[in-house]
Short mmCIF file of C-alpha atoms in Angstrom, two decimals:
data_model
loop_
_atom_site.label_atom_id
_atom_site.label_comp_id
_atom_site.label_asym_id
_atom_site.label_seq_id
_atom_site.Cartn_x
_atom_site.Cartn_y
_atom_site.Cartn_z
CA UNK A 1 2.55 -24.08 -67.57
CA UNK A 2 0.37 -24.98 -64.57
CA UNK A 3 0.76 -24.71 -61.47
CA UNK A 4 -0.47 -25.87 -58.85
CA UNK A 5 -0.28 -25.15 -54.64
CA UNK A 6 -1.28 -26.29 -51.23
CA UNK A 7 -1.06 -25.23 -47.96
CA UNK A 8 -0.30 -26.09 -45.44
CA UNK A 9 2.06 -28.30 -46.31
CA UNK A 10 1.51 -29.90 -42.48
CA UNK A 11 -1.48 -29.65 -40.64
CA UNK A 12 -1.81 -31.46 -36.96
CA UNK A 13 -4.86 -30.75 -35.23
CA UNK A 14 -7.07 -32.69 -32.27
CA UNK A 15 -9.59 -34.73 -33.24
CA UNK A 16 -13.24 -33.29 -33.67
CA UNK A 17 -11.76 -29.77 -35.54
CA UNK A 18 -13.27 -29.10 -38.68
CA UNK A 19 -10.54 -28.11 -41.22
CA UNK A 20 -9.79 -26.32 -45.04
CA UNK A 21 -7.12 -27.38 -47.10
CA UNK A 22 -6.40 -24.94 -49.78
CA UNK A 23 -5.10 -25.40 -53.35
CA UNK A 24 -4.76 -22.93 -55.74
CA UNK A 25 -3.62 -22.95 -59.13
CA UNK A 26 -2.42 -20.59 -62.19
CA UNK A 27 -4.27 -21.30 -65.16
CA UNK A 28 -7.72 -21.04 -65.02
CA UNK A 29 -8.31 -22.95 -68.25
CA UNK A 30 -9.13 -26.01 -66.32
CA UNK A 31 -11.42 -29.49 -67.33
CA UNK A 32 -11.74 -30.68 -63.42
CA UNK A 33 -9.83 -30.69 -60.35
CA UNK A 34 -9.78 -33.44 -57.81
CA UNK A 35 -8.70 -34.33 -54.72
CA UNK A 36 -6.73 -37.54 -53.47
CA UNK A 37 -6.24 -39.19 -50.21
CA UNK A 38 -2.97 -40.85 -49.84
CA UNK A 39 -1.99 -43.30 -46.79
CA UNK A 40 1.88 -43.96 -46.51
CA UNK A 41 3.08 -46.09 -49.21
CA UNK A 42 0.11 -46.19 -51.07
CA UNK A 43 -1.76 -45.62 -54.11
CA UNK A 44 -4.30 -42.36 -54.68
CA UNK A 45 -7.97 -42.68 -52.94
CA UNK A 46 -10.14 -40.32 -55.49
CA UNK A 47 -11.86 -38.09 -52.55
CA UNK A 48 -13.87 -35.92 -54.92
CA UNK A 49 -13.93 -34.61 -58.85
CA UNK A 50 -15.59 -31.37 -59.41
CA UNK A 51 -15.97 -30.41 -63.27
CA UNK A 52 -15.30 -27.00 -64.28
CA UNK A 53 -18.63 -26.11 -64.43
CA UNK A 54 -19.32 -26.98 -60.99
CA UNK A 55 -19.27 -25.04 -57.62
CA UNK A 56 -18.68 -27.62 -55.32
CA UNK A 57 -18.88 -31.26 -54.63
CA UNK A 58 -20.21 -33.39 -51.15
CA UNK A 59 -19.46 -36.59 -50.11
CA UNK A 60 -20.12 -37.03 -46.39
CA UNK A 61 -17.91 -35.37 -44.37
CA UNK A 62 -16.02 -33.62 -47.10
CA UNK A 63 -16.97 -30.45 -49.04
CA UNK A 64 -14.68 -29.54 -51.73
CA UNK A 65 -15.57 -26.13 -53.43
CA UNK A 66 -14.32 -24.42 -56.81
CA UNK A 67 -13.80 -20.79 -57.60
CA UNK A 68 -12.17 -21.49 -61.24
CA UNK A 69 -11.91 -17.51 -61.72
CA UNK A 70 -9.62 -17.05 -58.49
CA UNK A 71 -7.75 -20.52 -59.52
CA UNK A 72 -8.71 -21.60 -55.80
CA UNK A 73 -10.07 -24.69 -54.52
CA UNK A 74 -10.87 -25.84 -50.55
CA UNK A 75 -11.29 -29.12 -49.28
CA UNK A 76 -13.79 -28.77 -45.86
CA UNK A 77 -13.51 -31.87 -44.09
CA UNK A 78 -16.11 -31.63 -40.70
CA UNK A 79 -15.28 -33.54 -37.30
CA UNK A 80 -12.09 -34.71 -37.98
CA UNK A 81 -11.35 -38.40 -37.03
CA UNK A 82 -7.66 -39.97 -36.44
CA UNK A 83 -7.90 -42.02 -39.93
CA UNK A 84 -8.42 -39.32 -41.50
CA UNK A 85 -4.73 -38.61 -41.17
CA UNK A 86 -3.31 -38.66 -44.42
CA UNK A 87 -1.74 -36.80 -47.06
CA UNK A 88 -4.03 -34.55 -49.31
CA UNK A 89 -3.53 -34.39 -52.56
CA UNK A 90 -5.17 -31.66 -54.94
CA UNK A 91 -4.74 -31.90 -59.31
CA UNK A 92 -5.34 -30.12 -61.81
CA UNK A 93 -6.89 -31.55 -65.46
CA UNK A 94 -6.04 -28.62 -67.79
CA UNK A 95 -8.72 -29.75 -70.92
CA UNK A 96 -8.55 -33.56 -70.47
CA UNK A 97 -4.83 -34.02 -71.42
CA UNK A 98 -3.05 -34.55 -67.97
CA UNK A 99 -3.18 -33.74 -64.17
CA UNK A 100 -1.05 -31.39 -62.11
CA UNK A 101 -0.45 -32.42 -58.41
CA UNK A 102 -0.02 -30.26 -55.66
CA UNK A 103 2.67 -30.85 -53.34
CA UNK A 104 -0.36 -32.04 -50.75
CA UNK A 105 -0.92 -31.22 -47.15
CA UNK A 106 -0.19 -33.87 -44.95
CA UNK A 107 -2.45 -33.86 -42.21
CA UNK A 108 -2.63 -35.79 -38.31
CA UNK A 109 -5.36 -36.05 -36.57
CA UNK A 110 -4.74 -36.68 -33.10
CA UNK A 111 -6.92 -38.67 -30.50
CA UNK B 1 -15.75 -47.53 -59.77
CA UNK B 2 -13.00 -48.55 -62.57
CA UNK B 3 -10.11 -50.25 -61.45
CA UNK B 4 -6.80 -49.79 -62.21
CA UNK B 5 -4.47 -52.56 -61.21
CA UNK B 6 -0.37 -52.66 -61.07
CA UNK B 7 2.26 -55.48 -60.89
CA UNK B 8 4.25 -56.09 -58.92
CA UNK B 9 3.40 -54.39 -56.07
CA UNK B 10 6.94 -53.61 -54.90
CA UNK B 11 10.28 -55.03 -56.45
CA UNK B 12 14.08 -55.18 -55.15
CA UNK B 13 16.72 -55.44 -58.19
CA UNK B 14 19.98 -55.57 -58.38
CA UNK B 15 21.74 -52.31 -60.09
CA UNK B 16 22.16 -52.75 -64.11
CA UNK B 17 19.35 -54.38 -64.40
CA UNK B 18 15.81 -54.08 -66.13
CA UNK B 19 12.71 -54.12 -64.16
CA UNK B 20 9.17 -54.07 -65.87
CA UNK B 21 6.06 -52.75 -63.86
CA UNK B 22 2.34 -54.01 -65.61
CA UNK B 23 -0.37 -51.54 -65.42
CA UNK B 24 -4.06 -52.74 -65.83
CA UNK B 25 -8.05 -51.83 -66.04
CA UNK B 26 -9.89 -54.51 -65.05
CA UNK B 27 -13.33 -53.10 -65.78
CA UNK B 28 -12.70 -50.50 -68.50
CA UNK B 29 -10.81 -49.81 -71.96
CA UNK B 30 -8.08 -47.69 -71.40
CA UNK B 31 -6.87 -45.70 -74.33
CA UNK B 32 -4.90 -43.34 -72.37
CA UNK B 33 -2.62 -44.23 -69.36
CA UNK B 34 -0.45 -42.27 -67.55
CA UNK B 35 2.87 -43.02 -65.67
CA UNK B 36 3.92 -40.96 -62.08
CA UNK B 37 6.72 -41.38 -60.36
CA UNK B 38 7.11 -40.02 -56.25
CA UNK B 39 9.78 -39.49 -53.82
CA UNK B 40 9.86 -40.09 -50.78
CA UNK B 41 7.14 -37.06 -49.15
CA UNK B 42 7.08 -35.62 -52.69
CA UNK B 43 4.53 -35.26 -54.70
CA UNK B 44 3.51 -37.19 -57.75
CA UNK B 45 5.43 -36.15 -60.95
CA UNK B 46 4.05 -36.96 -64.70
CA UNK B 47 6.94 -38.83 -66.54
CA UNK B 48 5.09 -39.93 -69.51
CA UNK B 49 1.52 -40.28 -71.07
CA UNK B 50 0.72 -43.43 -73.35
CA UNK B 51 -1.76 -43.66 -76.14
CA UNK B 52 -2.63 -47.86 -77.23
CA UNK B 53 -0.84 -48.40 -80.22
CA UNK B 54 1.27 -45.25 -80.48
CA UNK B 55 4.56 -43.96 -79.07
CA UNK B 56 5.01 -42.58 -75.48
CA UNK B 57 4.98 -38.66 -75.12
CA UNK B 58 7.74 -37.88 -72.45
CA UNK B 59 7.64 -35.58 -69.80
CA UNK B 60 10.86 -32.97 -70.11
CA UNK B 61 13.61 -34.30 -68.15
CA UNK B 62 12.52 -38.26 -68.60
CA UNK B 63 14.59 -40.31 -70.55
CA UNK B 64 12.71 -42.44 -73.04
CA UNK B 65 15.48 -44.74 -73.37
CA UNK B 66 15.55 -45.70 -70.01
CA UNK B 67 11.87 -45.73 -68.78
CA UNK B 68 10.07 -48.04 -71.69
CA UNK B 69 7.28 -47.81 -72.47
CA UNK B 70 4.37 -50.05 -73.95
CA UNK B 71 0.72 -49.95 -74.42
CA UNK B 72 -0.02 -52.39 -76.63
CA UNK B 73 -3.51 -52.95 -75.95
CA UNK B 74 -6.72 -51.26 -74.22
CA UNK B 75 -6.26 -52.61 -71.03
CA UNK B 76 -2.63 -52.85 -70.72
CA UNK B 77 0.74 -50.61 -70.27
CA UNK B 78 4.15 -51.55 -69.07
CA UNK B 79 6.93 -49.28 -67.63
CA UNK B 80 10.71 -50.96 -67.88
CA UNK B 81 13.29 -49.15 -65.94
CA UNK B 82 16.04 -50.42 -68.47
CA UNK B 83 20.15 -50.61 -66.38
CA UNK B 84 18.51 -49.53 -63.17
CA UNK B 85 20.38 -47.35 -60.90
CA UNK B 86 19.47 -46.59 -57.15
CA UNK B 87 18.90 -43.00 -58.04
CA UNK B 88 15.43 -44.98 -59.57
CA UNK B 89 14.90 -45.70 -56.68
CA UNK B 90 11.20 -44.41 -56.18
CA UNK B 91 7.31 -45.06 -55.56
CA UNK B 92 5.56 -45.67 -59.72
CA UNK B 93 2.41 -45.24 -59.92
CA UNK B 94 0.09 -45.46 -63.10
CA UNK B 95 -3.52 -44.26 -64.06
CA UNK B 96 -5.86 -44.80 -66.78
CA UNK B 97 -8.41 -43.21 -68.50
CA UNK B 98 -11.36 -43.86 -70.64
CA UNK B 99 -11.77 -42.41 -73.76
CA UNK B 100 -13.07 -39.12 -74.39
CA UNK B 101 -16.97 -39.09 -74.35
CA UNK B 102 -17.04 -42.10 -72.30
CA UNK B 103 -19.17 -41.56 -69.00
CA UNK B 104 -16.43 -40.44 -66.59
CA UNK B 105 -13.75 -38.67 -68.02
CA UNK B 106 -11.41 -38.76 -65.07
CA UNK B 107 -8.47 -40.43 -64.02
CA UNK B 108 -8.55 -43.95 -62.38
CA UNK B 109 -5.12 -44.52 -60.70
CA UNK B 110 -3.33 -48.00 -59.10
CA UNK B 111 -1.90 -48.92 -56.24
CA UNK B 112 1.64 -48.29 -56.92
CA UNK B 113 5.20 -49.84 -57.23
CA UNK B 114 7.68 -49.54 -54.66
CA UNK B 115 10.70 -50.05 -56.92
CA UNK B 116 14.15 -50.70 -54.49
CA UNK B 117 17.30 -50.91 -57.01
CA UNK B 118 20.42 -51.69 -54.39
#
């Protein structure tokens, strides 16, 4: 059964740091892992979707690599802003059948 | 991007009863849809997985005769929390997906349903 990890599981930091969220996961067999941003009380933001086959993914500020060997993936998010404060969510797609959360990394930027 | 739609948005009921929770695409056929359920600074657990015009498959641990079920066409699932309890209590959230060899294979999630049984 996978699993799947983050840490932190808090993460409060000034703003302007650049910072790595981790996630790692047992099974290796995976189709694609993504990362979600989640505000309080609301639905799942897709941040990024890197395929198994893939190293890594960009979309501005964030970086989100994959080492599927290691079962380890990091979300790089550069010059952190106050709304980015969130809670991070990484998942798991083992073969196109269902995702795995992690139990995300909430994070707070502060002014 | 797909959307993924979900009615109502939040709901109070009264304890004993049913409550049903409407899960749409609005741009895409759906033949897969998932329901999550979250607690409170938890994270978001699989209940069940529907398939249009087929019986639910369960997560262990999720009783199929209380949280119904439905996907009785591309674009549409429904969850009913059947003789709710406050122990339902809990944030629902659903996703779909497009079929398998479709452009994007991932999963397109809604907004949520804040379900309050008192």
């Amino acid at each position: 059964k996978q699993e799947v990890t983050q840490i932190p599981a808090a993460l409060s930091v000034p703003e302007g740091e650049n910072l790595v969220l981790n996630c790692s996961f047992t099974d290796s067999a995976i189709y694609n892992l993504q990362w979600f941003r989640q505000d309080p009380g609301k639905g799942l933001t897709s941040l990024l979707l890197i395929q198994s086959s893939q190293r890594e993914q960009t979309s501005g500020r964030l970086n989100a690599s994959l080492d599927k060997s290691s079962g380890r993936s990091t979300l790089y998010i550069a010059a952190s802003q106050p709304g980015d404060s969130a809670t991070y969510l990484c998942a798991v797609d083992n073969a196109g059948n269902m995702l795995t959360f992690g139990g995300g990394t909430r994070l707070m930027v502060k002014p | 991007g797909a959307v993924v739609s979900q009615h109502p948005s939040w709901v109070i009921c009264k304890s004993g009863t049913s409550v049903k929770i409407e899960c749409r695409s609005l741009d895409f056929q759906a033949t897969t849809m998932f329901w999550y359920r979250q607690f409170p600074k938890q994270s978001l657990m699989l209940m069940a997985t529907s398939n249009e015009g087929s019986k639910a498959t369960y997560e262990q641990g999720v009783e199929k005769d209380k949280f119904l079920i439905n996907h009785a066409s591309l674009t549409l699932s429904t969850l009913t929390v059947t003789s709710a309890h406050p122990e339902d209590s809990s944030f629902y959230i659903c996703s779909a997906r497009e079929p398998r060899g479709a452009k994007s294979y991932e999963q397109y999630f809604g907004p949520g349903t804040r379900l309050t049984v008192t």
